Amino acid sequence: MSGGHASSESSTRIEQWAPELERIVSASEPIQHLADGFGGNLGPAEGPVWWKEGHYLLFSDIHNNKRMKYEPGRGVTVFQEPTNRANGLTRDLQGRLVACEHDSRRVSRQELDGSITVIANSFQGRRLNRPNDVVVRSDGCIYFTDPWTSPAAPEQWDLTFSGVYRVTPDLGTISLLADDFVLPNGLAFSPDEQVLYINDSRRGHIRAFDLMPSGMLAKQTDRVFADLRGNEPGVPDGMKVDTEGNVYCGGAGGIWIMDRAGKKLGRIMHGAPATTNLAFGGDDWQTLYFTSRNHLGSVNVKIAGLPVPAQKR
């Protein structure tokens, strides 16, 4: 794993498509390449999540079945292994680590004593596919995506669709929110938690849904928020939102930034192949970390990201 530096590659730049981008990130802001050498055929670097009280970032190395730890100024070390080839990570309201595990086909929670609690591993008696990414709302409900990724071997899978799910805080009820995505991937809430953004990697766009008081999707509000397709490598993947409602998402060529109305403001072209996920971090939540196929990097922004764990309302 190599150490970090500010890239000088010509392919590394911040494209400004609208003047509003300047309030978020300067086009001249350096893009930091922090470490590489992760990932492989069985999966990339993924799932970054900031640990504010420890001032470090955790992220998944899916291929090597490890959870990595990045400490600013110190570099990357192995934090935990094995991880059941965990992908997306977040924290619940108590600060516990929540993980989407590929090998075990479940969403799990690591308790403060190190033991593991299963959040979800089945729906209506059928095993989940391969949970991908997860977020926790301020009411404690857990939302996650579960794409059906192996049509070539359907006999290996219990479910025949890609799902988006919600689990209640007591883990007693799992609800299917949507089953009409081809490959649901990243998901994120608006700052007021009244909108849930979910992207579809196969279709190349982000969809947005208003949330009902119950926390379920108001299906009649389903709309395409932004199309992130392009000629460069990359599809919609990990996604985050800042405190002003701007949406950041991996897409063709890098990290796309949209305002709360879906207007495309610009793109962070970090030069690494295929952005896989994002996390805000730092003491002020103004460092945007990103993972790619085998790489970890960051860029400083001017607007704080939404903190993790979510703040109780």
Coordinates of C-alpha atoms in Angstrom, one line a residue:
M1 CA 0.0 0.0 0.0
S2 CA 1.5 3.3 -1.0
G3 CA 1.3 6.5 0.9
G4 CA -0.6 9.7 0.1
H5 CA 0.2 12.7 -2.1
A6 CA -1.5 15.4 -4.0
S7 CA -1.9 14.2 -7.5
S8 CA -0.5 16.2 -10.5
E9 CA -2.0 13.9 -13.1
S10 CA -3.7 15.8 -16.0
S11 CA -6.7 13.5 -15.6
T12 CA -7.1 14.7 -12.0
R13 CA -9.1 17.9 -11.7
I14 CA -12.3 19.5 -10.5
E15 CA -14.7 20.4 -13.3
Q16 CA -17.0 23.4 -12.6
W17 CA -20.2 23.2 -14.6
A18 CA -22.1 25.9 -12.7
P19 CA -20.9 28.9 -10.6
E20 CA -22.7 27.5 -7.5
L21 CA -19.9 24.9 -7.2
E22 CA -17.5 27.5 -5.9
R23 CA -19.5 27.6 -2.6
I24 CA -18.9 23.8 -2.2
V25 CA -15.4 23.2 -3.5
S26 CA -12.9 25.3 -5.4
A27 CA -11.9 24.2 -8.8
S28 CA -8.3 24.6 -7.7
E29 CA -8.6 22.5 -4.5
P30 CA -5.9 19.7 -4.4
I31 CA -7.1 16.1 -4.6
Q32 CA -5.2 14.0 -2.1
H33 CA -4.3 10.4 -3.1
L34 CA -3.9 8.8 0.4
A35 CA -3.2 5.1 -0.3
D36 CA -3.7 2.3 -2.8
G37 CA -3.2 -1.4 -3.3
F38 CA -6.6 -2.6 -2.1
G39 CA -9.3 -4.6 -3.8
G40 CA -9.1 -7.2 -6.6
N41 CA -11.4 -9.5 -8.6
L42 CA -13.7 -10.2 -5.7
G43 CA -14.3 -6.6 -4.8
P44 CA -12.8 -3.1 -4.5
A45 CA -12.1 -0.7 -1.6
E46 CA -15.5 0.3 -0.4
G47 CA -17.7 1.6 2.5
P48 CA -15.7 4.4 4.2
V49 CA -17.1 5.7 7.5
W50 CA -15.5 8.3 9.7
W51 CA -14.9 7.6 13.4
K52 CA -14.9 11.1 14.9
E53 CA -14.1 10.2 18.5
G54 CA -11.0 8.3 17.3
H55 CA -10.2 10.6 14.4
Y56 CA -9.9 7.8 11.9
L57 CA -11.6 6.4 8.8
L58 CA -12.7 2.7 8.4
F59 CA -13.2 1.2 5.0
S60 CA -13.7 -2.2 3.4
D61 CA -11.2 -4.1 1.4
I62 CA -13.7 -6.6 0.0
H63 CA -11.3 -8.8 -2.1
N64 CA -8.8 -9.3 0.8
N65 CA -11.6 -9.8 3.4
K66 CA -10.3 -7.0 5.6
R67 CA -11.5 -3.8 7.3
M68 CA -8.9 -1.1 7.0
K69 CA -8.1 1.9 9.2
Y70 CA -6.8 5.2 7.9
E71 CA -5.4 7.7 10.3
P72 CA -4.5 11.2 8.9
G73 CA -0.7 11.6 9.2
R74 CA -0.1 7.9 10.0
G75 CA -1.5 6.0 7.0
V76 CA -3.4 2.8 6.6
T77 CA -3.3 -0.3 8.8
V78 CA -5.5 -3.5 9.0
F79 CA -8.2 -2.9 11.6
Q80 CA -10.1 -6.2 11.5
E81 CA -10.2 -9.5 9.6
P82 CA -12.0 -11.5 8.4
T83 CA -15.1 -9.5 7.7
N84 CA -17.3 -11.8 5.6
R85 CA -16.2 -9.6 2.7
A86 CA -18.1 -6.6 4.0
N87 CA -19.0 -3.8 1.7
G88 CA -21.0 -0.8 2.8
L89 CA -20.4 0.5 6.4
T90 CA -22.1 3.0 8.6
R91 CA -22.8 3.6 12.3
D92 CA -26.1 3.4 14.2
L93 CA -27.3 6.0 16.8
Q94 CA -25.3 4.3 19.5
G95 CA -22.1 4.5 17.4
R96 CA -22.0 0.8 16.7
L97 CA -20.6 -0.4 13.3
V98 CA -23.2 -1.6 10.8
A99 CA -21.9 -3.6 7.9
C100 CA -23.3 -5.2 4.7
E101 CA -21.6 -8.6 4.4
H102 CA -21.3 -10.3 1.1
D103 CA -20.2 -13.8 2.1
S104 CA -22.9 -14.2 4.8
R105 CA -25.5 -12.3 2.8
R106 CA -26.6 -10.3 5.7
V107 CA -26.5 -6.9 7.4
S108 CA -24.8 -7.0 10.8
R109 CA -24.0 -4.9 13.8
Q110 CA -20.9 -5.0 15.9
E111 CA -21.7 -4.5 19.5
L112 CA -19.5 -2.4 21.8
D113 CA -18.2 -5.7 23.3
G114 CA -17.2 -7.0 19.9
S115 CA -20.0 -9.5 19.5
I116 CA -22.1 -9.5 16.3
T117 CA -25.9 -9.1 16.0
V118 CA -27.7 -10.0 12.8
I119 CA -29.8 -7.1 11.6
A120 CA -31.2 -8.8 8.6
N121 CA -30.4 -12.0 6.6
S122 CA -33.7 -12.9 5.0
F123 CA -37.0 -11.6 3.8
Q124 CA -40.1 -13.7 4.2
G125 CA -38.0 -16.8 4.9
R126 CA -35.7 -16.4 1.9
R127 CA -32.1 -15.4 2.2
L128 CA -31.0 -12.0 1.0
N129 CA -28.9 -11.7 -2.1
R130 CA -25.8 -9.7 -1.2
P131 CA -26.5 -6.5 0.8
N132 CA -24.5 -3.6 -0.6
D133 CA -24.9 -0.3 1.2
V134 CA -26.7 0.9 4.4
V135 CA -27.8 4.1 6.1
V136 CA -29.4 4.7 9.5
R137 CA -32.1 7.3 10.1
S138 CA -32.3 9.5 13.2
D139 CA -35.2 7.4 14.4
G140 CA -33.0 4.3 14.5
C141 CA -34.4 2.6 11.4
I142 CA -31.9 0.9 9.1
Y143 CA -32.3 1.2 5.3
F144 CA -30.2 -1.0 3.0
T145 CA -29.9 -2.1 -0.7
D146 CA -29.7 -5.7 -1.7
P147 CA -29.0 -6.1 -5.5
W148 CA -29.5 -9.3 -7.4
T149 CA -26.2 -9.5 -9.1
S150 CA -25.9 -13.0 -10.5
P151 CA -28.5 -13.6 -13.2
A152 CA -26.1 -16.2 -14.8
A153 CA -26.6 -18.5 -11.8
P154 CA -30.2 -17.9 -10.6
E155 CA -30.3 -21.3 -8.8
Q156 CA -27.8 -20.0 -6.2
W157 CA -30.2 -17.3 -5.0
D158 CA -33.5 -17.5 -3.0
L159 CA -34.8 -14.1 -4.1
T160 CA -35.5 -13.2 -7.8
F161 CA -35.3 -9.4 -7.5
S162 CA -33.2 -6.6 -6.2
G163 CA -34.6 -5.0 -3.1
V164 CA -34.4 -1.9 -0.9
Y165 CA -35.4 -2.6 2.7
R166 CA -36.1 -0.9 6.0
V167 CA -35.6 -2.6 9.4
T168 CA -37.1 -1.2 12.6
P169 CA -34.8 -0.2 15.5
D170 CA -35.8 -3.3 17.5
L171 CA -34.9 -5.5 14.5
G172 CA -38.4 -7.0 14.7
T173 CA -39.7 -5.9 11.3
I174 CA -38.1 -5.9 7.9
S175 CA -40.1 -4.2 5.1
L176 CA -39.5 -4.3 1.4
L177 CA -39.6 -0.6 0.2
A178 CA -38.9 -1.2 -3.6
D179 CA -38.3 -4.1 -5.9
D180 CA -38.1 -2.4 -9.3
F181 CA -34.5 -1.4 -9.3
V182 CA -32.1 -3.3 -11.6
L183 CA -29.1 -2.8 -9.3
P184 CA -29.8 -0.6 -6.3
N185 CA -26.6 0.6 -4.7
G186 CA -25.8 3.8 -2.7
L187 CA -28.5 5.5 -0.7
A188 CA -28.7 8.7 1.4
F189 CA -31.1 10.9 3.2
S190 CA -31.8 14.6 2.7
P191 CA -30.8 16.8 5.7
D192 CA -34.4 16.9 7.0
E193 CA -34.8 13.1 6.3
Q194 CA -37.9 13.7 4.2
V195 CA -36.3 12.4 1.0
L196 CA -34.4 9.2 0.4
Y197 CA -32.1 9.1 -2.6
I198 CA -31.3 5.6 -4.1
N199 CA -29.1 5.1 -7.1
D200 CA -29.3 2.3 -9.7
S201 CA -25.9 1.4 -11.0
R202 CA -27.3 -0.5 -14.0
R203 CA -29.6 2.3 -15.2
G204 CA -27.0 5.0 -14.4
H205 CA -29.3 7.3 -12.4
I206 CA -30.4 8.4 -9.0
R207 CA -34.0 8.2 -7.9
A208 CA -35.6 10.2 -5.1
F209 CA -38.6 9.4 -3.0
D210 CA -40.4 11.4 -0.4
L211 CA -40.8 9.5 2.9
M212 CA -44.1 9.0 4.6
P213 CA -44.4 9.6 8.4
S214 CA -44.1 5.8 8.8
G215 CA -40.7 5.8 7.1
M216 CA -42.0 4.0 4.1
L217 CA -41.5 5.4 0.5
A218 CA -44.3 7.5 -0.9
K219 CA -44.3 5.7 -4.2
Q220 CA -46.2 8.4 -6.1
T221 CA -43.3 10.8 -5.5
D222 CA -40.7 8.5 -7.3
R223 CA -38.7 10.6 -9.7
V224 CA -35.3 10.5 -11.5
F225 CA -33.2 13.0 -9.5
A226 CA -30.1 12.9 -11.8
D227 CA -28.6 10.9 -14.6
L228 CA -24.9 10.2 -14.1
R229 CA -24.0 8.4 -17.3
G230 CA -21.1 9.4 -19.5
N231 CA -18.3 8.2 -21.7
E232 CA -15.8 7.7 -18.9
P233 CA -15.6 4.6 -16.6
G234 CA -17.8 4.6 -13.5
V235 CA -21.5 4.1 -12.5
P236 CA -23.6 5.5 -9.7
D237 CA -22.4 3.9 -6.5
G238 CA -21.7 5.3 -3.0
M239 CA -23.6 8.6 -2.3
K240 CA -23.5 11.2 0.5
V241 CA -25.3 14.5 1.2
D242 CA -24.1 17.7 2.9
T243 CA -25.8 19.9 5.5
E244 CA -27.2 22.1 2.7
G245 CA -28.7 19.2 0.8
N246 CA -26.1 19.0 -2.0
V247 CA -25.8 15.4 -3.2
Y248 CA -22.4 13.8 -4.0
C249 CA -22.3 10.5 -5.9
G250 CA -19.8 8.4 -7.8
G251 CA -20.6 8.3 -11.5
A252 CA -18.9 8.3 -14.9
G253 CA -15.5 9.9 -14.6
G254 CA -15.5 10.7 -10.9
I255 CA -17.7 12.2 -8.1
W256 CA -20.7 14.2 -9.4
I257 CA -22.1 17.0 -7.3
M258 CA -25.7 18.1 -7.6
D259 CA -27.7 20.7 -5.7
R260 CA -30.9 19.7 -3.9
A261 CA -33.0 20.2 -7.0
G262 CA -30.8 17.9 -9.1
K263 CA -28.8 20.5 -11.0
K264 CA -25.4 19.2 -11.9
L265 CA -22.8 21.6 -10.5
G266 CA -19.5 19.9 -11.2
R267 CA -17.4 16.8 -11.0
I268 CA -14.3 15.7 -9.0
M269 CA -12.2 13.8 -11.4
H270 CA -9.7 12.1 -9.1
G271 CA -8.0 9.9 -11.7
A272 CA -8.6 6.6 -10.0
P273 CA -10.9 4.0 -11.7
A274 CA -14.6 4.0 -10.7
T275 CA -15.5 5.7 -7.5
T276 CA -17.1 3.1 -5.2
N277 CA -18.1 5.1 -2.1
L278 CA -17.8 8.3 -0.2
A279 CA -17.7 9.6 3.4
F280 CA -17.5 13.0 5.1
G281 CA -15.0 13.2 7.9
G282 CA -12.6 15.3 9.8
D283 CA -13.3 17.4 12.9
D284 CA -15.5 19.7 10.9
W285 CA -17.0 17.0 8.5
Q286 CA -15.4 19.0 5.6
T287 CA -13.1 16.3 4.3
L288 CA -14.7 14.2 1.6
Y289 CA -13.1 10.8 1.5
F290 CA -13.5 8.5 -1.5
T291 CA -12.7 4.9 -2.4
S292 CA -12.3 3.4 -5.8
R293 CA -11.4 0.0 -7.2
N294 CA -8.1 -0.1 -5.3
H295 CA -7.6 3.4 -3.9
L296 CA -8.3 5.8 -1.1
G297 CA -8.3 9.6 -1.5
S298 CA -9.8 12.8 -0.2
V299 CA -10.6 16.4 -1.1
N300 CA -11.5 19.3 1.3
V301 CA -14.9 20.9 0.8
K302 CA -16.4 24.1 2.1
I303 CA -19.8 22.8 3.4
A304 CA -19.9 20.2 6.1
G305 CA -21.3 16.8 5.4
L306 CA -24.1 15.2 7.4
P307 CA -22.6 13.6 10.5
V308 CA -22.5 9.8 11.2
P309 CA -24.1 8.6 13.5
A310 CA -27.2 10.6 12.5
Q311 CA -28.3 13.1 15.1
K312 CA -31.4 12.2 17.0
R313 CA -34.4 14.5 16.2

